[in-house]
Short mmCIF file of C-alpha atoms in Angstrom, two decimals:
data_model
loop_
_atom_site.label_atom_id
_atom_site.label_comp_id
_atom_site.label_asym_id
_atom_site.label_seq_id
_atom_site.Cartn_x
_atom_site.Cartn_y
_atom_site.Cartn_z
CA MET A 1 70.00 -100.75 -220.85
CA ARG A 2 71.80 -103.11 -223.21
CA ILE A 3 70.06 -104.20 -226.39
CA SER A 4 70.42 -107.82 -225.27
CA THR A 5 68.15 -106.92 -222.35
CA LYS A 6 65.79 -104.61 -224.20
CA LEU A 7 64.99 -107.01 -227.02
CA PRO A 8 63.67 -109.88 -224.82
CA LEU A 9 61.57 -107.42 -222.85
CA VAL A 10 60.11 -105.89 -225.98
CA ILE A 11 59.42 -109.27 -227.57
CA VAL A 12 57.82 -110.68 -224.40
CA SER A 13 55.73 -107.53 -223.92
CA LEU A 14 54.54 -107.52 -227.50
CA SER A 15 53.46 -111.15 -227.23
CA ILE A 16 52.16 -111.49 -223.68
CA VAL A 17 50.26 -108.18 -223.31
CA PRO A 18 47.89 -108.82 -226.26
CA LEU A 19 47.51 -112.39 -225.08
CA ILE A 20 46.52 -111.35 -221.57
CA ALA A 21 44.17 -108.75 -222.99
CA ALA A 22 42.57 -111.41 -225.18
CA CYS A 23 42.21 -113.79 -222.21
CA LEU A 24 40.57 -111.06 -220.14
CA LEU A 25 38.24 -110.08 -222.95
CA ILE A 26 37.22 -113.61 -223.90
CA GLY A 27 37.07 -114.86 -220.30
CA GLY A 28 35.14 -111.82 -219.11
CA ASN A 29 32.67 -112.13 -221.93
CA ALA A 30 32.18 -115.84 -221.18
CA TYR A 31 31.73 -115.15 -217.47
CA PHE A 32 29.19 -112.35 -217.85
CA SER A 33 27.27 -114.23 -220.53
CA ALA A 34 27.09 -117.32 -218.32
CA LYS A 35 26.10 -115.22 -215.30
CA ALA A 36 23.32 -113.50 -217.25
CA SER A 37 22.01 -116.87 -218.49
CA LEU A 38 22.15 -118.34 -215.00
CA GLU A 39 20.38 -115.33 -213.51
CA LYS A 40 17.57 -115.73 -216.03
CA GLU A 41 17.33 -119.42 -215.22
CA VAL A 42 17.26 -118.74 -211.46
CA ILE A 43 14.56 -116.09 -211.91
CA ARG A 44 12.47 -118.39 -214.11
CA ALA A 45 12.76 -121.18 -211.54
CA LEU A 46 11.79 -118.90 -208.65
CA GLU A 47 8.85 -117.40 -210.54
CA GLY A 48 7.70 -120.85 -211.60
CA ARG A 49 7.90 -122.15 -208.04
CA ARG A 50 6.05 -119.09 -206.73
CA GLU A 51 3.26 -119.39 -209.28
CA SER A 52 2.92 -123.11 -208.67
CA MET A 53 2.67 -122.56 -204.92
CA GLN A 54 0.13 -119.77 -205.47
CA LYS A 55 -2.09 -122.21 -207.33
CA ASP A 56 -1.62 -124.96 -204.74
CA VAL A 57 -2.38 -122.71 -201.75
CA SER A 58 -5.37 -121.10 -203.48
CA ALA A 59 -6.68 -124.52 -204.45
CA TYR A 60 -6.24 -125.73 -200.87
CA PHE A 61 -8.19 -122.82 -199.41
CA GLN A 62 -10.88 -123.32 -202.02
CA SER A 63 -11.08 -126.96 -201.01
CA LEU A 64 -11.54 -125.86 -197.38
CA SER A 65 -14.33 -123.56 -198.47
CA ASP A 66 -15.98 -126.38 -200.39
CA GLN A 67 -15.62 -128.72 -197.40
CA ILE A 68 -17.25 -126.38 -194.88
CA LEU A 69 -20.12 -125.64 -197.28
CA SER A 70 -20.63 -129.33 -197.93
CA PHE A 71 -20.41 -130.24 -194.25
CA ALA A 72 -22.78 -127.44 -193.24
CA ALA A 73 -25.35 -128.72 -195.73
CA GLY A 74 -25.24 -132.29 -194.35
CA ARG A 75 -27.90 -133.79 -192.09
CA THR A 76 -25.38 -134.38 -189.28
CA VAL A 77 -24.63 -130.67 -188.88
CA ILE A 78 -28.16 -129.40 -189.54
CA ASP A 79 -29.80 -131.79 -187.10
CA GLY A 80 -26.91 -131.49 -184.66
CA ALA A 81 -27.14 -127.67 -184.63
CA LYS A 82 -30.82 -127.80 -183.65
CA ALA A 83 -30.30 -130.58 -181.10
CA PHE A 84 -27.30 -128.95 -179.42
CA ARG A 85 -29.03 -125.56 -179.29
CA SER A 86 -32.04 -127.06 -177.54
CA ALA A 87 -29.98 -129.18 -175.15
CA PHE A 88 -27.68 -126.24 -174.35
CA GLN A 89 -30.61 -124.27 -172.97
CA ASP A 90 -31.47 -127.03 -170.51
CA ILE A 91 -28.08 -127.20 -168.76
CA ALA A 92 -28.42 -126.93 -165.00
CA PRO A 93 -26.02 -124.59 -163.17
CA LEU A 94 -23.32 -125.92 -160.86
CA SER A 95 -23.65 -125.90 -157.13
CA GLU A 96 -19.87 -125.54 -156.74
CA GLU A 97 -17.47 -123.80 -159.15
CA GLY A 98 -14.17 -124.21 -157.32
CA ARG A 99 -12.93 -127.10 -159.44
CA LEU A 100 -13.32 -125.06 -162.64
CA SER A 101 -11.35 -122.14 -161.16
CA GLN A 102 -8.67 -124.56 -160.05
CA TYR A 103 -8.44 -125.96 -163.60
CA TYR A 104 -8.01 -122.46 -165.07
CA ASN A 105 -5.41 -121.45 -162.49
CA SER A 106 -3.38 -124.63 -162.52
CA ILE A 107 -3.68 -126.95 -165.52
CA PHE A 108 -4.48 -124.29 -168.13
CA GLN A 109 -2.16 -121.69 -166.60
CA ASP A 110 0.75 -124.13 -166.37
CA GLU A 111 0.40 -125.11 -170.03
CA PHE A 112 0.00 -121.47 -171.08
CA GLU A 113 3.19 -120.49 -169.27
CA ALA A 114 5.04 -123.48 -170.73
CA GLN A 115 4.13 -122.38 -174.25
CA ASN A 116 4.69 -118.67 -173.69
CA ALA A 117 8.08 -118.39 -172.00
CA ASP A 118 6.57 -118.15 -168.48
CA GLN A 119 4.14 -115.38 -169.36
CA SER A 120 0.83 -115.74 -167.51
CA ALA A 121 -2.76 -115.58 -168.75
CA ASP A 122 -5.34 -113.44 -166.99
CA THR A 123 -7.45 -116.39 -165.86
CA ALA A 124 -9.49 -114.24 -163.48
CA LYS A 125 -10.71 -112.17 -166.42
CA MET A 126 -11.42 -115.32 -168.40
CA LEU A 127 -13.56 -116.72 -165.60
CA ARG A 128 -15.50 -113.48 -165.11
CA GLY A 129 -16.80 -113.67 -168.68
CA LEU A 130 -18.41 -117.10 -168.21
CA SER A 131 -22.12 -117.70 -167.82
CA ALA A 132 -23.54 -120.33 -165.44
CA THR A 133 -24.24 -122.62 -168.41
CA THR A 134 -20.68 -122.20 -169.69
CA LYS A 135 -19.23 -123.06 -166.29
CA ALA A 136 -21.41 -126.14 -165.99
CA LEU A 137 -20.56 -127.55 -169.44
CA GLN A 138 -16.85 -126.78 -169.09
CA THR A 139 -16.82 -128.58 -165.76
CA HIS A 140 -18.61 -131.61 -167.18
CA TYR A 141 -16.65 -131.90 -170.44
CA ILE A 142 -13.26 -130.41 -169.52
CA VAL A 143 -12.60 -130.53 -165.77
CA ASP A 144 -14.34 -133.87 -165.15
CA ASN A 145 -13.16 -135.31 -168.44
CA PRO A 146 -10.85 -138.23 -167.54
CA ASN A 147 -8.73 -137.73 -170.68
CA PRO A 148 -5.54 -135.64 -170.35
CA LEU A 149 -5.09 -132.12 -171.65
CA GLY A 150 -4.99 -132.19 -175.45
CA SER A 151 -7.18 -135.32 -175.64
CA LYS A 152 -10.49 -134.05 -174.28
CA GLU A 153 -12.13 -134.91 -177.62
CA LEU A 154 -11.97 -138.60 -176.72
CA LEU A 155 -14.91 -138.28 -174.32
CA ASN A 156 -18.18 -139.13 -176.09
CA GLN A 157 -20.55 -138.60 -173.19
CA SER A 158 -20.46 -136.92 -169.80
CA ALA A 159 -22.60 -138.28 -167.00
CA SER A 160 -23.77 -134.97 -165.56
CA ALA A 161 -25.18 -132.78 -168.34
CA GLY A 162 -28.59 -134.36 -168.85
CA THR A 163 -30.05 -134.17 -172.34
CA TYR A 164 -26.87 -132.57 -173.66
CA ASP A 165 -24.97 -135.79 -172.92
CA PHE A 166 -27.23 -137.85 -175.16
CA VAL A 167 -27.04 -135.29 -178.00
CA HIS A 168 -23.28 -135.17 -177.65
CA LYS A 169 -23.01 -138.96 -177.74
CA ASN A 170 -25.08 -139.09 -180.95
CA TYR A 171 -23.24 -136.43 -182.94
CA HIS A 172 -19.76 -136.11 -181.49
CA PRO A 173 -18.20 -139.29 -182.98
CA SER A 174 -19.25 -138.33 -186.53
CA VAL A 175 -18.00 -134.73 -186.29
CA ARG A 176 -14.78 -135.86 -184.61
CA SER A 177 -14.19 -138.40 -187.39
CA TYR A 178 -14.69 -135.66 -190.00
CA LEU A 179 -12.19 -133.40 -188.23
CA GLN A 180 -9.60 -136.16 -188.06
CA GLN A 181 -10.13 -137.07 -191.70
CA PHE A 182 -9.44 -133.53 -192.96
CA GLY A 183 -7.02 -132.41 -190.26
CA TYR A 184 -8.86 -129.40 -188.81
CA TYR A 185 -7.76 -127.95 -185.49
CA ASP A 186 -11.33 -127.75 -184.18
CA ILE A 187 -14.95 -127.61 -185.35
CA PHE A 188 -17.62 -125.49 -183.63
CA ILE A 189 -21.39 -125.28 -183.87
CA VAL A 190 -22.71 -121.91 -182.70
CA ASP A 191 -26.23 -120.76 -181.85
CA ASP A 192 -26.84 -117.97 -184.36
CA LYS A 193 -29.25 -116.20 -181.98
CA THR A 194 -27.22 -116.14 -178.75
CA GLY A 195 -23.70 -116.65 -180.09
CA ASP A 196 -23.18 -119.58 -177.72
CA ILE A 197 -20.69 -122.22 -178.83
CA VAL A 198 -23.03 -125.14 -178.24
CA TYR A 199 -20.52 -127.70 -179.48
CA SER A 200 -16.75 -128.07 -179.94
CA VAL A 201 -14.73 -131.14 -180.85
CA TYR A 202 -11.60 -130.45 -178.79
CA LYS A 203 -13.21 -128.74 -175.80
CA GLU A 204 -10.73 -125.93 -175.23
CA LEU A 205 -11.74 -123.06 -172.97
CA ASP A 206 -13.79 -121.41 -175.71
CA PHE A 207 -16.28 -124.30 -175.44
CA ALA A 208 -19.76 -123.18 -174.34
CA THR A 209 -18.80 -119.48 -174.24
CA SER A 210 -20.81 -116.77 -175.97
CA LEU A 211 -19.38 -115.11 -179.06
CA ARG A 212 -21.57 -112.09 -178.34
CA THR A 213 -20.87 -111.45 -174.65
CA GLY A 214 -18.18 -113.96 -173.63
CA PRO A 215 -14.42 -113.47 -173.16
CA TYR A 216 -13.56 -114.36 -176.80
CA ALA A 217 -16.19 -112.29 -178.58
CA ASN A 218 -13.52 -109.87 -179.82
CA THR A 219 -11.10 -112.54 -181.01
CA GLY A 220 -10.81 -114.23 -184.39
CA ILE A 221 -13.60 -116.71 -183.69
CA GLY A 222 -15.91 -113.88 -182.63
CA ARG A 223 -15.17 -111.96 -185.83
CA ALA A 224 -15.79 -115.10 -187.88
CA PHE A 225 -19.15 -115.56 -186.20
CA GLU A 226 -20.23 -111.96 -186.79
CA ALA A 227 -19.09 -112.11 -190.43
CA ALA A 228 -21.09 -115.31 -190.96
CA ILE A 229 -24.15 -113.66 -189.39
CA GLN A 230 -23.79 -110.82 -191.93
CA LEU A 231 -24.13 -113.39 -194.73
CA GLY A 232 -27.74 -113.90 -193.71
CA ASN A 233 -29.11 -116.98 -195.43
CA LYS A 234 -26.41 -117.17 -198.10
CA ALA A 235 -24.43 -120.37 -198.48
CA GLU A 236 -21.11 -118.54 -198.54
CA VAL A 237 -17.88 -118.67 -196.56
CA VAL A 238 -15.96 -116.07 -194.56
CA LEU A 239 -12.33 -116.42 -193.51
CA VAL A 240 -10.68 -114.61 -190.60
CA ASP A 241 -6.90 -114.32 -190.67
CA PHE A 242 -4.51 -115.91 -188.20
CA ASP A 243 -4.09 -114.12 -184.89
CA SER A 244 -3.10 -115.09 -181.37
CA TYR A 245 -5.93 -117.00 -179.69
CA LEU A 246 -6.02 -117.31 -175.91
CA PRO A 247 -7.93 -120.64 -175.59
CA SER A 248 -5.22 -122.20 -177.82
CA TYR A 249 -2.53 -120.81 -175.49
CA ASP A 250 -2.10 -117.69 -177.65
CA ALA A 251 -1.04 -119.75 -180.66
CA ALA A 252 -1.94 -118.34 -184.08
CA ALA A 253 -5.47 -119.34 -185.05
CA SER A 254 -7.59 -118.70 -188.13
CA PHE A 255 -11.30 -119.36 -188.53
CA MET A 256 -13.61 -120.16 -191.44
CA ALA A 257 -17.38 -119.83 -190.96
CA THR A 258 -20.64 -120.33 -192.85
CA PRO A 259 -24.34 -120.33 -191.97
CA ILE A 260 -26.00 -123.68 -191.34
CA LEU A 261 -29.12 -123.60 -193.52
CA GLN A 262 -32.24 -125.78 -193.54
CA ASP A 263 -34.61 -125.09 -196.41
CA GLY A 264 -33.04 -121.66 -196.82
CA GLU A 265 -33.40 -120.74 -193.15
CA ARG A 266 -30.45 -120.32 -190.84
CA VAL A 267 -30.37 -122.69 -187.87
CA GLY A 268 -26.82 -122.03 -186.66
CA ILE A 269 -23.27 -121.13 -187.60
CA LEU A 270 -20.56 -123.68 -188.44
CA ILE A 271 -16.98 -122.63 -187.70
CA PHE A 272 -13.74 -124.42 -188.57
CA GLN A 273 -10.51 -123.57 -186.75
CA MET A 274 -7.99 -123.78 -189.55
CA PRO A 275 -5.19 -126.35 -189.54
CA LEU A 276 -1.60 -125.14 -189.77
CA ASP A 277 -0.09 -128.50 -190.61
CA LYS A 278 -1.68 -128.72 -194.05
CA ILE A 279 -0.54 -125.23 -195.03
CA ASN A 280 2.96 -126.00 -193.78
CA ASP A 281 3.05 -129.29 -195.66
CA LEU A 282 2.29 -127.37 -198.85
CA THR A 283 4.71 -124.49 -198.40
CA THR A 284 7.55 -126.63 -197.01
CA TYR A 285 7.07 -129.41 -199.60
CA GLU A 286 6.60 -131.73 -196.62
CA GLN A 287 10.16 -130.73 -195.65
CA LYS A 288 11.55 -132.48 -198.73
CA TRP A 289 13.20 -129.37 -200.15
CA ARG A 290 16.22 -131.10 -201.67
CA LYS A 291 14.16 -133.83 -203.33
CA LYS A 292 11.96 -131.13 -204.84
CA GLY A 293 14.98 -129.39 -206.34
CA LEU A 294 15.22 -126.47 -203.90
CA GLY A 295 18.84 -127.20 -203.00
CA GLU A 296 20.31 -126.17 -199.67
CA SER A 297 18.50 -122.85 -199.20
CA GLY A 298 15.43 -122.68 -201.46
CA LYS A 299 12.16 -121.93 -199.69
CA THR A 300 8.62 -120.71 -200.25
CA TYR A 301 6.62 -119.06 -197.49
CA LEU A 302 3.53 -116.96 -196.75
CA VAL A 303 3.32 -113.65 -194.88
CA GLY A 304 0.13 -112.03 -193.58
CA ASP A 305 -0.83 -108.37 -193.83
CA ASP A 306 0.49 -107.94 -190.27
CA LYS A 307 3.90 -108.99 -191.70
CA LEU A 308 4.04 -112.12 -189.57
CA LEU A 309 4.75 -115.55 -191.01
CA ARG A 310 1.75 -117.64 -192.04
CA SER A 311 3.81 -120.73 -192.84
CA GLU A 312 6.83 -122.33 -191.22
CA SER A 313 10.41 -121.23 -191.87
CA ARG A 314 12.73 -123.76 -193.47
CA SER A 315 15.72 -122.40 -191.58
CA PHE A 316 13.88 -122.92 -188.30
CA LEU A 317 12.82 -126.47 -189.14
CA GLU A 318 16.29 -127.51 -190.25
CA ASN A 319 18.44 -125.87 -187.58
CA GLU A 320 16.50 -124.28 -184.75
CA PRO A 321 19.47 -123.18 -182.56
CA GLN A 322 21.23 -121.51 -185.50
CA PHE A 323 17.96 -119.89 -186.60
CA ILE A 324 17.27 -118.44 -183.15
CA LYS A 325 20.80 -117.02 -183.10
CA GLN A 326 20.31 -115.45 -186.54
CA ILE A 327 16.98 -113.76 -185.78
CA LEU A 328 18.36 -112.34 -182.53
CA GLN A 329 21.26 -110.86 -184.50
CA SER A 330 18.80 -109.41 -187.04
CA GLY A 331 16.92 -107.50 -184.34
CA VAL A 332 14.05 -109.80 -183.28
CA SER A 333 13.27 -109.34 -179.59
CA ALA A 334 14.55 -111.87 -177.09
CA MET A 335 10.97 -112.52 -175.89
CA THR A 336 9.77 -113.34 -179.41
CA ALA A 337 12.73 -115.62 -179.98
CA GLN A 338 12.07 -117.37 -176.68
CA VAL A 339 8.39 -117.92 -177.49
CA ILE A 340 9.32 -119.29 -180.93
CA ALA A 341 11.73 -121.73 -179.30
CA THR A 342 9.21 -122.69 -176.63
CA ARG A 343 6.26 -123.27 -178.98
CA GLY A 344 8.38 -124.81 -181.69
CA THR A 345 6.90 -122.66 -184.46
CA THR A 346 7.46 -119.33 -186.21
CA VAL A 347 3.90 -118.99 -187.56
CA GLY A 348 2.17 -115.88 -186.29
CA LEU A 349 5.27 -114.95 -184.28
CA LEU A 350 8.17 -114.05 -186.54
CA PRO A 351 7.99 -110.57 -188.11
CA ILE A 352 9.15 -110.45 -191.73
CA THR A 353 10.43 -107.11 -193.02
CA SER A 354 11.79 -107.03 -196.54
CA PRO A 355 11.20 -105.11 -199.77
CA GLY A 356 9.56 -108.21 -201.23
CA VAL A 357 6.97 -108.46 -198.45
CA ASP A 358 6.22 -104.73 -198.57
CA LYS A 359 5.67 -104.72 -202.33
CA ALA A 360 3.67 -107.96 -202.39
CA LEU A 361 1.28 -106.63 -199.74
CA LEU A 362 0.80 -103.57 -201.97
CA GLY A 363 -0.26 -105.89 -204.78
CA LYS A 364 3.01 -105.92 -206.70
CA SER A 365 4.93 -108.86 -208.16
CA GLY A 366 8.62 -109.02 -209.03
CA VAL A 367 12.06 -110.49 -208.42
CA GLU A 368 14.72 -108.73 -206.35
CA THR A 369 17.87 -109.43 -204.37
CA PHE A 370 17.88 -108.31 -200.74
CA THR A 371 18.68 -109.47 -197.19
CA ASP A 372 15.98 -111.70 -195.72
CA TYR A 373 14.81 -112.21 -192.14
CA SER A 374 17.66 -114.62 -191.37
CA GLY A 375 20.31 -112.12 -192.48
CA ALA A 376 21.18 -113.93 -195.73
CA GLU A 377 21.30 -112.26 -199.14
CA VAL A 378 18.55 -113.90 -201.19
CA ILE A 379 17.01 -113.72 -204.63
CA SER A 380 13.28 -113.43 -204.00
CA ALA A 381 10.29 -113.82 -206.32
CA TYR A 382 7.37 -112.15 -204.53
CA ALA A 383 3.68 -111.67 -205.31
CA PRO A 384 0.35 -111.02 -203.55
CA ILE A 385 -2.02 -113.93 -202.97
CA SER A 386 -5.76 -113.53 -202.33
CA LEU A 387 -7.49 -116.18 -200.23
CA LEU A 388 -11.24 -115.78 -199.61
CA GLY A 389 -10.87 -112.04 -199.05
CA LEU A 390 -7.49 -112.14 -197.31
CA ARG A 391 -4.40 -110.64 -198.96
CA TRP A 392 -1.12 -112.24 -198.06
CA ALA A 393 2.32 -112.20 -199.61
CA ILE A 394 3.92 -115.28 -201.11
CA LEU A 395 7.68 -115.42 -201.60
CA SER A 396 9.93 -117.96 -203.25
CA GLU A 397 13.59 -117.48 -202.39
CA THR A 398 17.05 -118.96 -202.56
CA ASP A 399 20.35 -117.74 -201.17
CA ALA A 400 22.28 -115.70 -203.71
CA SER A 401 25.49 -117.51 -202.79
CA GLU A 402 23.95 -120.85 -203.74
CA ALA A 403 22.13 -119.55 -206.81
CA PHE A 404 25.33 -118.16 -208.30
CA ALA A 405 27.70 -120.86 -207.08
CA GLN A 406 28.02 -122.17 -210.65
CA THR A 407 28.90 -118.69 -211.86
CA LEU A 408 31.61 -118.40 -209.23
CA GLU A 409 32.94 -121.83 -210.20
CA LEU A 410 32.99 -120.73 -213.84
CA ARG A 411 34.79 -117.53 -212.89
CA ASP A 412 37.39 -119.46 -210.91
CA SER A 413 37.78 -121.93 -213.76
CA ILE A 414 38.31 -119.12 -216.28
CA VAL A 415 40.85 -117.45 -213.98
CA ARG A 416 42.71 -120.73 -213.50
CA PHE A 417 42.76 -121.50 -217.22
CA ALA A 418 43.81 -117.97 -218.13
CA SER A 419 46.54 -118.00 -215.49
CA ILE A 420 47.94 -121.35 -216.67
CA PHE A 421 47.70 -120.30 -220.32
CA ALA A 422 49.35 -116.96 -219.58
CA ALA A 423 52.15 -118.63 -217.61
CA ILE A 424 52.85 -121.10 -220.41
CA SER A 425 52.68 -118.33 -222.98
CA LEU A 426 55.01 -116.18 -220.89
CA LEU A 427 57.52 -119.02 -220.64
CA VAL A 428 57.35 -119.66 -224.41
CA SER A 429 57.62 -115.93 -225.11
CA VAL A 430 60.66 -115.62 -222.86
CA ILE A 431 62.38 -118.55 -224.57
CA ILE A 432 61.57 -117.23 -228.04
CA GLY A 433 62.44 -113.69 -226.99
CA VAL A 434 65.81 -114.66 -225.56
CA ARG A 435 66.71 -116.76 -228.57
CA THR A 436 65.55 -114.13 -231.03
CA ALA A 437 67.38 -111.45 -229.08
CA ARG A 438 70.56 -113.48 -229.20
CA THR A 439 70.37 -113.86 -232.98
CA ILE A 440 70.18 -110.08 -233.17
CA SER A 441 72.21 -108.88 -230.21
CA GLU A 442 75.19 -111.24 -230.52
CA PRO A 443 76.10 -110.19 -234.10
CA ILE A 444 75.61 -106.56 -233.13
CA ALA A 445 77.75 -107.10 -230.08
CA SER A 446 80.42 -108.70 -232.30
CA ILE A 447 80.41 -105.67 -234.62
CA ALA A 448 80.56 -103.35 -231.60
CA LYS A 449 83.49 -105.34 -230.20
CA THR A 450 85.36 -105.17 -233.51
CA LEU A 451 84.90 -101.42 -233.76
CA ASP A 452 85.96 -101.02 -230.15
CA GLU A 453 89.16 -103.00 -230.76
CA VAL A 454 89.95 -101.00 -233.91
CA ALA A 455 89.35 -97.75 -232.08
CA ARG A 456 91.41 -98.86 -229.12
CA ASP A 457 94.39 -100.50 -230.95
CA ASN A 458 94.19 -98.87 -234.39
CA ASP A 459 94.60 -102.38 -235.70
CA PHE A 460 92.90 -102.58 -239.06
CA SER A 461 93.72 -106.25 -239.38
CA THR A 462 90.91 -106.97 -236.89
CA ARG A 463 87.89 -108.72 -238.42
CA CYS A 464 84.28 -109.21 -237.37
CA TYR A 465 83.29 -112.88 -237.48
CA VAL A 466 79.52 -112.85 -238.04
CA LYS A 467 77.93 -115.60 -240.11
CA THR A 468 74.33 -114.57 -240.73
CA ASN A 469 72.46 -113.94 -243.95
CA ASP A 470 70.53 -110.92 -242.77
CA GLU A 471 71.19 -107.19 -242.67
CA ILE A 472 73.47 -107.57 -239.63
CA GLY A 473 75.59 -110.11 -241.56
CA ALA A 474 75.75 -107.71 -244.50
CA ALA A 475 76.85 -104.92 -242.14
CA ALA A 476 79.59 -107.16 -240.73
CA ASN A 477 80.79 -108.02 -244.26
CA SER A 478 80.85 -104.33 -245.18
CA LEU A 479 82.79 -103.56 -242.04
CA ASN A 480 85.32 -106.29 -242.85
CA GLU A 481 85.67 -104.99 -246.41
CA LEU A 482 86.24 -101.48 -245.07
CA LEU A 483 88.85 -102.72 -242.63
CA ALA A 484 90.56 -104.80 -245.33
CA GLU A 485 90.63 -101.90 -247.79
CA THR A 486 91.89 -99.53 -245.10
CA GLU A 487 94.50 -102.03 -244.01
CA ALA A 488 95.71 -102.59 -247.62
CA SER A 489 95.84 -98.85 -248.32
CA LEU A 490 97.72 -98.12 -245.14
CA ASN A 491 100.15 -100.99 -245.77
CA ASN A 492 100.79 -99.83 -249.36
CA THR A 493 101.24 -96.25 -248.17
CA ARG A 494 103.60 -97.35 -245.38
CA GLU A 495 105.72 -99.31 -247.86
CA VAL A 496 105.96 -96.27 -250.18
CA MET A 497 106.80 -94.02 -247.24
CA SER A 498 109.52 -96.48 -246.14
CA ASP A 499 111.09 -96.28 -249.65
CA PHE A 500 110.97 -92.51 -249.38
CA ALA A 501 112.81 -92.75 -246.07
CA ARG A 502 115.57 -94.75 -247.82
CA GLY A 503 115.83 -92.04 -250.53
CA ASP A 504 113.94 -93.93 -253.18
CA PHE A 505 111.20 -91.72 -254.47
CA SER A 506 110.28 -93.86 -257.40
CA PRO A 507 107.64 -96.16 -255.72
CA ARG A 508 104.03 -95.14 -255.83
CA VAL A 509 100.84 -96.13 -253.98
CA THR A 510 99.14 -98.37 -256.47
CA ILE A 511 96.23 -99.97 -254.57
CA GLU A 512 92.74 -99.33 -255.81
CA CYS A 513 90.71 -97.36 -253.29
CA ASP A 514 88.04 -94.72 -252.93
CA GLY A 515 87.10 -91.80 -250.78
CA ASP A 516 89.55 -90.54 -248.20
CA LEU A 517 91.94 -93.37 -248.97
CA LEU A 518 92.02 -92.31 -252.61
CA ALA A 519 92.76 -88.76 -251.45
CA LEU A 520 95.53 -90.07 -249.23
CA LYS A 521 96.88 -92.12 -252.17
CA ASP A 522 96.83 -89.10 -254.48
CA SER A 523 98.50 -86.93 -251.82
CA VAL A 524 101.31 -89.40 -251.27
CA ASN A 525 101.86 -89.96 -254.99
CA THR A 526 101.77 -86.23 -255.71
CA SER A 527 104.24 -85.62 -252.89
CA ALA A 528 106.53 -88.31 -254.35
CA ASP A 529 106.29 -86.69 -257.78
CA LEU A 530 107.13 -83.27 -256.38
CA ILE A 531 110.01 -84.53 -254.29
CA GLY A 532 111.36 -86.56 -257.22
CA ALA A 533 111.18 -83.54 -259.54
CA SER A 534 112.83 -81.29 -256.93
CA LEU A 535 115.62 -83.76 -256.45
CA GLY A 536 116.14 -83.99 -260.24
CA ILE A 537 116.47 -80.21 -260.50
CA LEU A 538 118.80 -80.07 -257.57
CA GLN A 539 120.99 -82.82 -259.00
CA ALA A 540 121.18 -81.12 -262.37
CA ARG A 541 122.40 -77.89 -260.83
CA LEU A 542 124.98 -79.73 -258.77
CA ASN A 543 126.39 -81.34 -261.88
#
């Protein structure tokens, strides 16, 4: 490779390689420092959101506890419990039960199938567990109620239940107003001796059944009743976790219960069926995620110890079709997905399996990155949350892609800047390298050309025309001096040798020179001396 090619390459390499290394080092350091800072900020935000939601949810459940205790201690509930219990015992049995069976097998069954992807309820079993009193009251206040399904609470008084009708008319409007004010799903008054639900606001099919011997004794409401009985005469609250509840069409239902006390003596049990809307409003920020600073994917949700959701999924609320597609791809059964779509909720239906849920239910708190139930990689801040004896998991999450979007933008920006800077630097280095190489290679090439011409033509009159003030210029000057001295010596020697050829041995090589030229000069002159002397001797003898 010619020096004119090597020099630019060497110069460019020596300039651009350290520059690229510096760009990589500085850019990499900036990127990783920014990423570490952003990760800390994301973690702080998630932990802060989780802790804030823990406080809000705990405060909400405490407020529910305070409400049921306060309501149970009021005259309306105390007097109503005694009045309903007495009136309940005086209900006359029906002479004909066909209309009630028809209601179970048509109106209730149709709605149940509509909400459960065409799955049927065992209405025959439900009917077998009903007492004569239950059948009578359900016929009067449900079957004969002129209000449509879902609005049975609008009836203040039946016309067929005797004393019970007058008690119901006196107390029902006040209890219904309380329920509407605080958003409960239902309110029940239960006879603490028999377990009979002597009053219900919404009159679902649990109305008037026995929580000791009836069809729902082993459900959440039955467990709430038994737990409240165990409290004795203590003004305390028990909470039973969400579980599917047949009278509410197998929707998730949770119950809170407390004894109704008069002068320290228990006269009944008050049970609230917990509202889902209020919990969802809290955990979904009333669906105002972006306004609350949660971006496009931030969410906070609750999971029960059965690993089913206890609050609504943001992904479901924002894009139901896409959500259903995602959970099917993640392994959720087609039946579960269909029921979620039919009921329009994920609460109590969607199983949540993740390291965060597992650790939170074991009482651990932390922040980790993993794949969530929708198949997205998320950063999750998880912790346990205790609510009146229940242990749930609370998780605050955001998609990793969104959380680190700024880091990726910074990375791309650094790469762009480094690439542009390196390209400009490369161009400048090439220009400088080529020009510098020319200042070095062209004089060298001129010297090489001169030497080549001398070697080829033996013409010592050739000169190297280099006009630089560096070492290469000095070399060119030395070469020219050498050529000039050699040329002069050779010319002088040639002239002397020409005189010799004409028989004149008197001329001598007189030029000043050194080295081999001096030796040549001395040899020629010595030869001339010897020849001249020999000729003198020969001439003398001839004479």
